[in-house]
Short mmCIF file of C-alpha atoms in Angstrom, two decimals:
data_model
loop_
_atom_site.label_atom_id
_atom_site.label_comp_id
_atom_site.label_asym_id
_atom_site.label_seq_id
_atom_site.Cartn_x
_atom_site.Cartn_y
_atom_site.Cartn_z
CA MET A 1 32.54 1.73 -6.92
CA MET A 2 29.52 0.54 -4.92
CA THR A 3 27.09 3.44 -4.86
CA TYR A 4 23.96 3.83 -2.74
CA ALA A 5 21.82 2.95 -5.77
CA ARG A 6 23.75 -0.26 -6.48
CA SER A 7 23.80 -1.22 -2.80
CA ARG A 8 20.02 -0.86 -2.65
CA LEU A 9 19.67 -2.80 -5.87
CA TRP A 10 21.69 -5.69 -4.45
CA ILE A 11 19.77 -5.86 -1.18
CA GLY A 12 16.57 -5.85 -3.25
CA ILE A 13 17.86 -8.64 -5.47
CA LEU A 14 18.85 -10.70 -2.43
CA SER A 15 15.51 -10.07 -0.74
CA VAL A 16 13.40 -10.90 -3.79
CA GLY A 17 15.68 -13.82 -4.67
CA THR A 18 15.25 -15.27 -1.20
CA TRP A 19 11.46 -15.19 -1.53
CA VAL A 20 11.58 -16.72 -5.00
CA LEU A 21 13.84 -19.53 -3.81
CA LEU A 22 11.78 -20.10 -0.66
CA SER A 23 8.48 -20.05 -2.57
CA THR A 24 9.79 -22.60 -5.06
CA THR A 25 11.04 -24.81 -2.24
CA ILE A 26 7.69 -24.67 -0.45
CA LEU A 27 5.79 -25.68 -3.59
CA LEU A 28 8.11 -28.64 -4.14
CA SER A 29 8.21 -29.85 -0.53
CA ILE A 30 4.95 -28.82 1.15
CA GLU A 31 4.07 -32.45 1.89
CA ARG A 32 7.04 -32.57 4.27
CA LEU A 33 5.64 -29.87 6.55
CA PRO A 34 6.10 -31.03 10.17
CA GLU A 35 3.01 -32.53 11.80
CA THR A 36 3.18 -30.03 14.66
CA LEU A 37 2.61 -27.22 12.16
CA GLN A 38 -0.17 -29.11 10.41
CA SER A 39 -2.18 -29.41 13.62
CA LEU A 40 -2.34 -25.67 14.30
CA SER A 41 -5.70 -23.93 14.60
CA LEU A 42 -6.86 -21.37 12.05
CA THR A 43 -5.71 -18.39 14.13
CA ASP A 44 -2.41 -19.99 15.12
CA SER A 45 -1.74 -20.92 11.49
CA ILE A 46 -2.17 -17.31 10.38
CA LEU A 47 0.04 -16.01 13.19
CA THR A 48 2.72 -18.60 12.34
CA PHE A 49 2.53 -17.66 8.66
CA ILE A 50 2.90 -13.94 9.40
CA GLY A 51 5.63 -14.60 11.97
CA MET A 52 7.65 -16.59 9.43
CA TYR A 53 7.19 -13.82 6.89
CA PHE A 54 8.50 -11.11 9.20
CA LEU A 55 11.39 -13.15 10.60
CA ILE A 56 12.70 -13.85 7.09
CA SER A 57 12.17 -10.22 6.05
CA MET A 58 13.86 -8.72 9.09
CA PRO A 59 17.56 -8.99 8.07
CA PHE A 60 16.88 -7.41 4.68
CA ASP A 61 14.72 -4.72 6.30
CA PHE A 62 17.48 -3.81 8.75
CA VAL A 63 20.10 -3.52 6.04
CA GLY A 64 17.85 -1.71 3.57
CA GLY A 65 16.06 0.49 6.07
CA TYR A 66 18.83 1.41 8.48
CA LEU A 67 22.38 0.32 7.60
CA LEU A 68 22.51 1.48 3.97
CA PRO A 69 20.88 4.90 4.53
CA LYS A 70 23.28 5.45 7.45
CA LYS A 71 26.36 4.33 5.53
CA TYR A 72 25.64 6.59 2.57
CA GLU A 73 24.39 9.50 4.72
CA ARG A 74 20.88 9.31 3.31
CA SER A 75 19.25 9.33 6.73
CA LYS A 76 19.80 10.92 10.14
CA GLN A 77 17.37 8.57 11.83
CA LYS A 78 18.58 7.09 15.12
CA LEU A 79 18.51 3.34 15.70
CA PHE A 80 15.77 3.60 18.34
CA SER A 81 13.62 5.71 16.03
CA PHE A 82 14.10 3.18 13.21
CA ILE A 83 13.16 0.27 15.47
CA THR A 84 10.01 1.95 16.79
CA SER A 85 8.83 3.06 13.34
CA TYR A 86 9.64 -0.38 11.94
CA ILE A 87 7.73 -2.18 14.70
CA ARG A 88 4.72 0.07 14.10
CA GLY A 89 4.80 -0.61 10.37
CA VAL A 90 5.25 -4.35 10.84
CA PHE A 91 2.43 -4.53 13.39
CA TYR A 92 -0.18 -2.80 11.23
CA HIS A 93 0.97 -4.48 8.02
CA GLY A 94 0.74 -7.82 9.81
CA SER A 95 -2.72 -6.94 11.13
CA ILE A 96 -3.96 -6.24 7.60
CA LEU A 97 -2.49 -9.53 6.35
CA PHE A 98 -4.09 -11.33 9.29
CA LEU A 99 -7.54 -10.03 8.41
CA ILE A 100 -7.14 -10.97 4.74
CA ALA A 101 -5.89 -14.48 5.57
CA PHE A 102 -8.70 -14.91 8.09
CA VAL A 103 -11.31 -14.08 5.43
CA PHE A 104 -9.63 -16.39 2.90
CA LEU A 105 -9.56 -19.39 5.24
CA ASN A 106 -13.14 -18.90 6.37
CA LEU A 107 -14.29 -18.76 2.76
CA LEU A 108 -12.50 -22.05 2.19
CA LYS A 109 -14.16 -23.54 5.25
CA ALA A 110 -17.60 -22.43 4.14
CA LEU A 111 -17.38 -23.48 0.48
CA ASP A 112 -16.21 -26.47 -1.47
CA PHE A 113 -12.79 -25.87 -3.02
CA SER A 114 -14.23 -26.23 -6.54
CA GLN A 115 -16.67 -23.38 -5.81
CA VAL A 116 -14.41 -20.95 -3.96
CA LEU A 117 -12.45 -19.29 -6.78
CA LEU A 118 -15.11 -16.75 -7.78
CA PRO A 119 -15.87 -15.66 -4.17
CA LEU A 120 -12.11 -15.30 -3.59
CA LEU A 121 -11.69 -13.17 -6.71
CA ILE A 122 -14.63 -10.95 -5.74
CA THR A 123 -13.23 -10.55 -2.21
CA ILE A 124 -9.75 -9.69 -3.52
CA PHE A 125 -11.21 -7.20 -6.00
CA TYR A 126 -13.04 -5.32 -3.25
CA VAL A 127 -10.05 -5.42 -0.92
CA GLN A 128 -7.94 -3.77 -3.63
CA ILE A 129 -10.62 -1.14 -4.21
CA LEU A 130 -10.51 -0.41 -0.48
CA PHE A 131 -6.71 -0.15 -0.67
CA ALA A 132 -7.05 2.38 -3.49
CA LEU A 133 -9.74 4.42 -1.74
CA PHE A 134 -8.02 4.42 1.67
CA GLN A 135 -4.38 4.45 0.60
CA ALA A 136 -3.65 7.65 2.53
CA GLN A 137 -5.30 6.36 5.70
CA ILE A 138 -3.43 3.04 5.49
CA ALA A 139 -0.12 4.85 4.99
CA ASN A 140 -0.82 7.03 8.01
CA LEU A 141 -1.79 4.00 10.07
CA LEU A 142 1.54 2.33 9.35
CA SER A 143 3.75 5.37 9.74
CA ASN A 144 1.92 8.15 11.60
CA PHE A 145 2.97 10.96 9.26
CA LYS A 146 2.75 14.57 10.38
CA VAL A 147 0.18 16.10 8.02
CA SER A 148 -0.41 19.80 7.38
CA ASN A 149 -2.68 21.77 5.03
CA SER A 150 -5.21 18.94 5.21
CA SER A 151 -8.01 21.31 6.24
CA ASP A 152 -7.14 24.06 3.75
CA VAL A 153 -9.76 23.76 1.03
CA VAL A 154 -7.88 26.25 -1.16
CA GLN A 155 -4.72 24.17 -1.37
CA SER A 156 -4.64 21.37 -3.93
CA TYR A 157 -2.28 19.30 -1.82
CA GLU A 158 -1.43 18.03 1.64
CA VAL A 159 2.09 18.17 3.04
CA TRP A 160 3.33 15.04 4.80
CA GLU A 161 6.51 15.08 6.86
CA SER A 162 8.71 11.99 6.57
CA TYR A 163 12.15 11.12 7.93
CA ASP A 164 12.78 9.27 4.64
CA ILE A 165 13.91 11.64 1.88
CA GLY A 166 12.80 9.06 -0.68
CA PHE A 167 9.14 9.60 0.25
CA THR A 168 7.29 11.18 -2.68
CA GLY A 169 3.71 11.08 -1.47
CA GLY A 170 1.29 10.27 -4.24
CA ILE A 171 -2.06 10.72 -5.92
CA PRO A 172 -4.78 9.22 -3.73
CA PHE A 173 -7.57 7.61 -5.75
CA LEU A 174 -10.66 9.86 -6.15
CA SER A 175 -9.12 12.52 -3.89
CA LYS A 176 -8.88 16.13 -5.01
CA LYS A 177 -5.73 16.69 -2.96
CA SER A 178 -2.33 15.37 -3.90
CA ILE A 179 0.15 14.37 -1.17
CA ILE A 180 3.64 15.84 -1.33
CA PRO A 181 6.55 15.52 1.12
CA LYS A 182 7.59 18.40 3.35
CA TYR A 183 11.11 17.93 2.02
CA TRP A 184 9.94 19.21 -1.37
CA ILE A 185 8.40 22.31 0.19
CA GLU A 186 11.70 23.03 1.92
CA ASN A 187 13.96 22.38 -1.08
CA PHE A 188 11.97 23.17 -4.23
CA SER A 189 10.73 26.57 -5.36
CA PRO A 190 6.98 27.33 -5.44
CA ASP A 191 7.16 27.23 -9.25
CA GLU A 192 8.70 23.76 -9.17
CA ILE A 193 6.07 22.53 -6.72
CA GLN A 194 3.35 23.84 -9.02
CA LEU A 195 4.93 22.09 -12.00
CA LEU A 196 4.88 18.78 -10.13
CA LEU A 197 1.26 19.33 -9.08
CA ASN A 198 0.33 20.19 -12.67
CA ARG A 199 2.04 17.01 -13.84
CA ARG A 200 -0.01 14.92 -11.41
CA ALA A 201 -3.19 16.68 -12.51
CA PHE A 202 -2.26 15.87 -16.11
CA LEU A 203 -1.83 12.16 -15.24
CA LYS A 204 -5.27 12.13 -13.62
CA GLU A 205 -6.95 14.09 -16.41
CA LYS A 206 -5.54 11.78 -19.08
CA HIS A 207 -6.54 8.70 -17.03
CA SER A 208 -2.98 7.35 -16.92
CA HIS A 209 -3.25 7.31 -13.12
CA SER A 210 -6.52 5.35 -13.09
CA LEU A 211 -5.13 2.95 -15.71
CA GLY A 212 -2.21 2.22 -13.38
CA ILE A 213 -4.61 1.38 -10.55
CA LEU A 214 -6.89 -0.72 -12.77
CA GLY A 215 -3.93 -2.55 -14.30
CA ALA A 216 -2.54 -3.35 -10.86
CA ILE A 217 -5.91 -4.69 -9.69
CA LEU A 218 -6.27 -6.92 -12.76
CA PHE A 219 -2.71 -8.18 -12.45
CA ASN A 220 -3.29 -9.25 -8.85
CA LEU A 221 -6.64 -10.84 -9.69
CA PHE A 222 -4.82 -12.98 -12.23
CA GLY A 223 -2.29 -13.69 -9.48
CA ALA A 224 -5.12 -14.95 -7.27
CA ALA A 225 -6.08 -17.38 -10.02
CA ILE A 226 -2.44 -18.49 -10.06
CA GLY A 227 -2.62 -19.03 -6.31
CA TYR A 228 -5.73 -21.16 -6.75
CA GLY A 229 -3.99 -23.10 -9.51
CA GLY A 230 -0.96 -23.66 -7.30
CA CYS A 231 -3.20 -25.27 -4.69
CA LEU A 232 -4.83 -27.45 -7.35
CA ILE A 233 -1.52 -28.61 -8.81
CA THR A 234 -0.01 -29.43 -5.43
CA GLY A 235 -3.27 -31.03 -4.27
CA ILE A 236 -3.55 -28.72 -1.24
CA SER A 237 -7.01 -28.11 0.19
CA LEU A 238 -8.41 -27.65 3.68
CA SER A 239 -10.18 -31.00 3.47
CA THR A 240 -6.88 -32.85 3.07
CA HIS A 241 -4.26 -30.52 4.54
CA SER A 242 -3.75 -27.91 7.23
CA TYR A 243 -4.54 -24.21 7.24
CA LEU A 244 -0.83 -23.41 7.24
CA SER A 245 -0.16 -25.67 4.25
CA PHE A 246 -2.79 -23.81 2.25
CA LEU A 247 -1.45 -20.38 3.23
CA LEU A 248 2.13 -21.34 2.34
CA VAL A 249 1.24 -22.83 -1.04
CA TRP A 250 -1.10 -19.95 -1.89
CA ALA A 251 1.41 -17.25 -0.87
CA SER A 252 4.27 -19.00 -2.65
CA SER A 253 2.27 -19.28 -5.88
CA VAL A 254 1.15 -15.65 -5.92
CA SER A 255 4.65 -14.49 -4.94
CA LEU A 256 6.13 -16.17 -8.01
CA TRP A 257 3.49 -14.38 -10.08
CA SER A 258 4.45 -11.08 -8.40
CA PHE A 259 8.07 -11.83 -9.29
CA ILE A 260 7.12 -12.17 -12.95
CA GLY A 261 5.46 -8.76 -12.63
CA LEU A 262 8.72 -7.33 -11.29
CA LEU A 263 10.37 -8.35 -14.55
CA PHE A 264 7.98 -6.89 -17.12
CA LEU A 265 5.76 -4.25 -15.43
CA PRO A 266 8.59 -1.68 -14.99
CA SER A 267 8.67 -1.05 -18.75
CA TYR A 268 4.99 0.00 -18.67
CA SER A 269 5.65 2.30 -15.70
CA GLN A 270 8.61 3.89 -17.52
CA LYS A 271 6.42 4.73 -20.51
CA ALA A 272 3.92 6.39 -18.19
CA THR A 273 6.75 8.40 -16.61
CA LEU A 274 7.70 9.76 -20.02
CA PHE A 275 4.03 10.41 -20.81
CA GLY A 276 3.64 12.40 -17.60
CA ASP A 277 6.65 14.48 -18.55
CA GLN A 278 4.75 15.60 -21.67
CA SER A 279 2.87 18.00 -19.41
CA LEU A 280 6.20 19.79 -18.90
CA LYS A 281 7.32 20.02 -22.52
CA LYS A 282 6.24 23.66 -22.89
CA GLU A 283 8.55 24.68 -20.06
CA GLU A 284 12.19 25.66 -20.40
CA ARG A 285 14.23 22.46 -20.95
CA SER A 286 17.07 23.36 -18.55
CA LYS A 287 14.55 24.15 -15.81
CA ILE A 288 12.77 20.80 -16.23
CA ALA A 289 16.04 18.86 -16.47
CA HIS A 290 17.17 20.47 -13.21
CA LEU A 291 13.89 19.49 -11.51
CA ILE A 292 14.11 15.88 -12.73
CA GLU A 293 17.72 15.67 -11.54
CA ASN A 294 16.74 16.97 -8.09
CA LEU A 295 13.96 14.39 -7.82
CA ASP A 296 16.44 11.63 -8.70
CA THR A 297 18.89 12.92 -6.08
CA LEU A 298 16.29 12.21 -3.40
CA GLN A 299 15.84 8.67 -4.73
CA ASP A 300 18.77 6.54 -5.91
CA LYS A 301 20.95 9.39 -7.23
CA GLU A 302 21.63 7.42 -10.39
CA PRO A 303 20.94 9.61 -13.45
CA SER A 304 22.33 7.06 -15.92
CA ARG A 305 21.75 3.31 -15.99
CA GLN A 306 22.67 0.39 -18.20
CA PRO A 307 19.71 -0.55 -20.44
CA GLN A 308 19.29 -4.04 -18.90
CA ILE A 309 19.23 -2.67 -15.34
CA GLN A 310 16.83 0.11 -16.32
CA ARG A 311 14.48 -2.27 -18.13
CA ILE A 312 14.13 -4.84 -15.36
CA PHE A 313 14.74 -3.13 -12.03
CA HIS A 314 13.54 0.47 -12.34
CA PRO A 315 9.89 1.44 -12.93
CA ILE A 316 10.96 5.09 -13.03
CA ALA A 317 12.81 6.09 -16.18
CA SER A 318 16.31 7.45 -15.56
CA VAL A 319 17.11 11.15 -15.73
CA ASP A 320 18.91 10.64 -19.05
CA LEU A 321 15.90 8.89 -20.61
CA ARG A 322 13.47 11.52 -19.34
CA VAL A 323 15.53 14.47 -20.57
CA LEU A 324 16.16 12.78 -23.93
CA ALA A 325 12.44 12.14 -24.41
CA LEU A 326 11.68 15.81 -23.76
CA GLU A 327 14.36 16.90 -26.22
CA LYS A 328 12.94 14.66 -28.94
CA ASP A 329 9.53 16.23 -28.32
CA GLN A 330 7.74 13.12 -29.57
CA GLU A 331 4.24 11.92 -28.72
CA ILE A 332 4.16 9.13 -26.14
CA SER A 333 1.25 6.80 -25.37
CA LYS A 334 -0.33 7.43 -21.97
CA GLY A 335 0.61 4.09 -20.40
CA ALA A 336 -0.43 2.94 -16.95
CA TRP A 337 1.18 5.30 -14.46
CA HIS A 338 2.93 3.68 -11.48
CA ILE A 339 1.46 0.26 -12.33
CA ALA A 340 4.54 -1.68 -11.21
CA ARG A 341 4.49 -0.18 -7.73
CA TYR A 342 0.71 -0.01 -7.33
CA THR A 343 0.80 -3.74 -8.02
CA LEU A 344 3.18 -4.27 -5.11
CA PHE A 345 1.04 -2.37 -2.61
CA PHE A 346 -2.16 -4.03 -3.83
CA SER A 347 -0.43 -7.44 -3.68
CA TRP A 348 -1.04 -7.41 0.07
CA SER A 349 -4.58 -8.41 -0.93
CA ILE A 350 -3.33 -11.75 -2.26
CA LEU A 351 -0.78 -12.33 0.54
CA SER A 352 2.25 -11.96 -1.74
CA PHE A 353 5.67 -11.91 -0.09
CA MET A 354 6.91 -9.28 -2.58
CA GLY A 355 4.95 -6.21 -1.44
CA ARG A 356 7.80 -4.69 0.58
CA ALA A 357 10.77 -6.78 -0.56
CA VAL A 358 11.98 -4.70 -3.52
CA HIS A 359 14.98 -2.41 -3.54
CA CYS A 360 13.03 0.86 -3.36
CA ASN A 361 11.15 0.09 -0.13
CA VAL A 362 12.78 -2.82 1.69
CA GLY A 363 13.02 -1.79 5.35
CA ARG A 364 11.37 1.60 4.75
CA PRO A 365 7.86 1.66 6.31
CA HIS A 366 7.17 5.17 5.02
CA LEU A 367 7.44 3.74 1.49
CA TRP A 368 5.42 0.54 1.92
CA VAL A 369 2.11 2.12 0.91
CA PHE A 370 3.16 5.14 -1.15
CA LEU A 371 6.09 3.61 -3.03
CA PRO A 372 8.45 6.14 -4.65
CA SER A 373 7.07 7.74 -7.81
CA ASP A 374 8.51 9.86 -10.63
CA GLY A 375 7.29 13.20 -9.30
#
């Protein structure tokens, strides 16, 4: 039986697989880029690059963001509402990518290619820091959430209203207030909300949250070095090729690196999920198991998974794994919380194609910045 979870997994596999195949093809055949595309100006090259990205993404976004949630009754969103929210998300995401690409190309124009790696790495580092500091503002820019409690200094959280029940909010970097979805307020008890807030406070206090952010930044910085290496290996530089050729080779190289991250970073995120659950181990087991099950119901509704699927495709440990870890009552290393999905959001800074191509957020603008978390 094809469940919602498996349907999402397949559209994610097809989306990611398309980008992997396309990236590989570009790296092997970039010299055959049509002359008309090689003669484009800097601005036109960036617009063409972003246009190609969105045109290829669009079919997967429509299926993952509208058709599947409708088919499995996970969304009541009307087609017009989906289209308008999608266009808004695409526009602002594209604008951010445009600015990053514009800075990259101007650095390459100003410096010799042999001297540009360090300035690029420094630029990408600071862009990721800005993403971490202004994550909430970027999310609101893309999706225009309805926010309440933001001016209440007593509350330790803000409530954001989303049409997507998979939205979990998050833990903004250096912010005292956590972000939780209105759906939780409406469906969870005050005690359960407090448990989830305590769990997030635990992740911050133990530095698992900051380790996830730092790990994601370092992973993408290494990806930038891979992008530079891809240009070296293929012989692409602005002195010999076009702006568009450079962007395509760079993005293809870093996207393949992001794909590698999709294969091994989830295991680190899963460990951090189980570590975060340690903050709940003093509570009644049945109460915590019920809360974890309810959180999963709002996501993929897949409490049990085959080990291979869990290991590769799911940064959040399954309900069964989380409950079993609590029952064993064993000490778990802190891990890097949410590193797999922080890496995807931060990968915008290196122009990766993978940032919104995975099964959990393909076609879902409300989840492009705050990707689903474990609570």
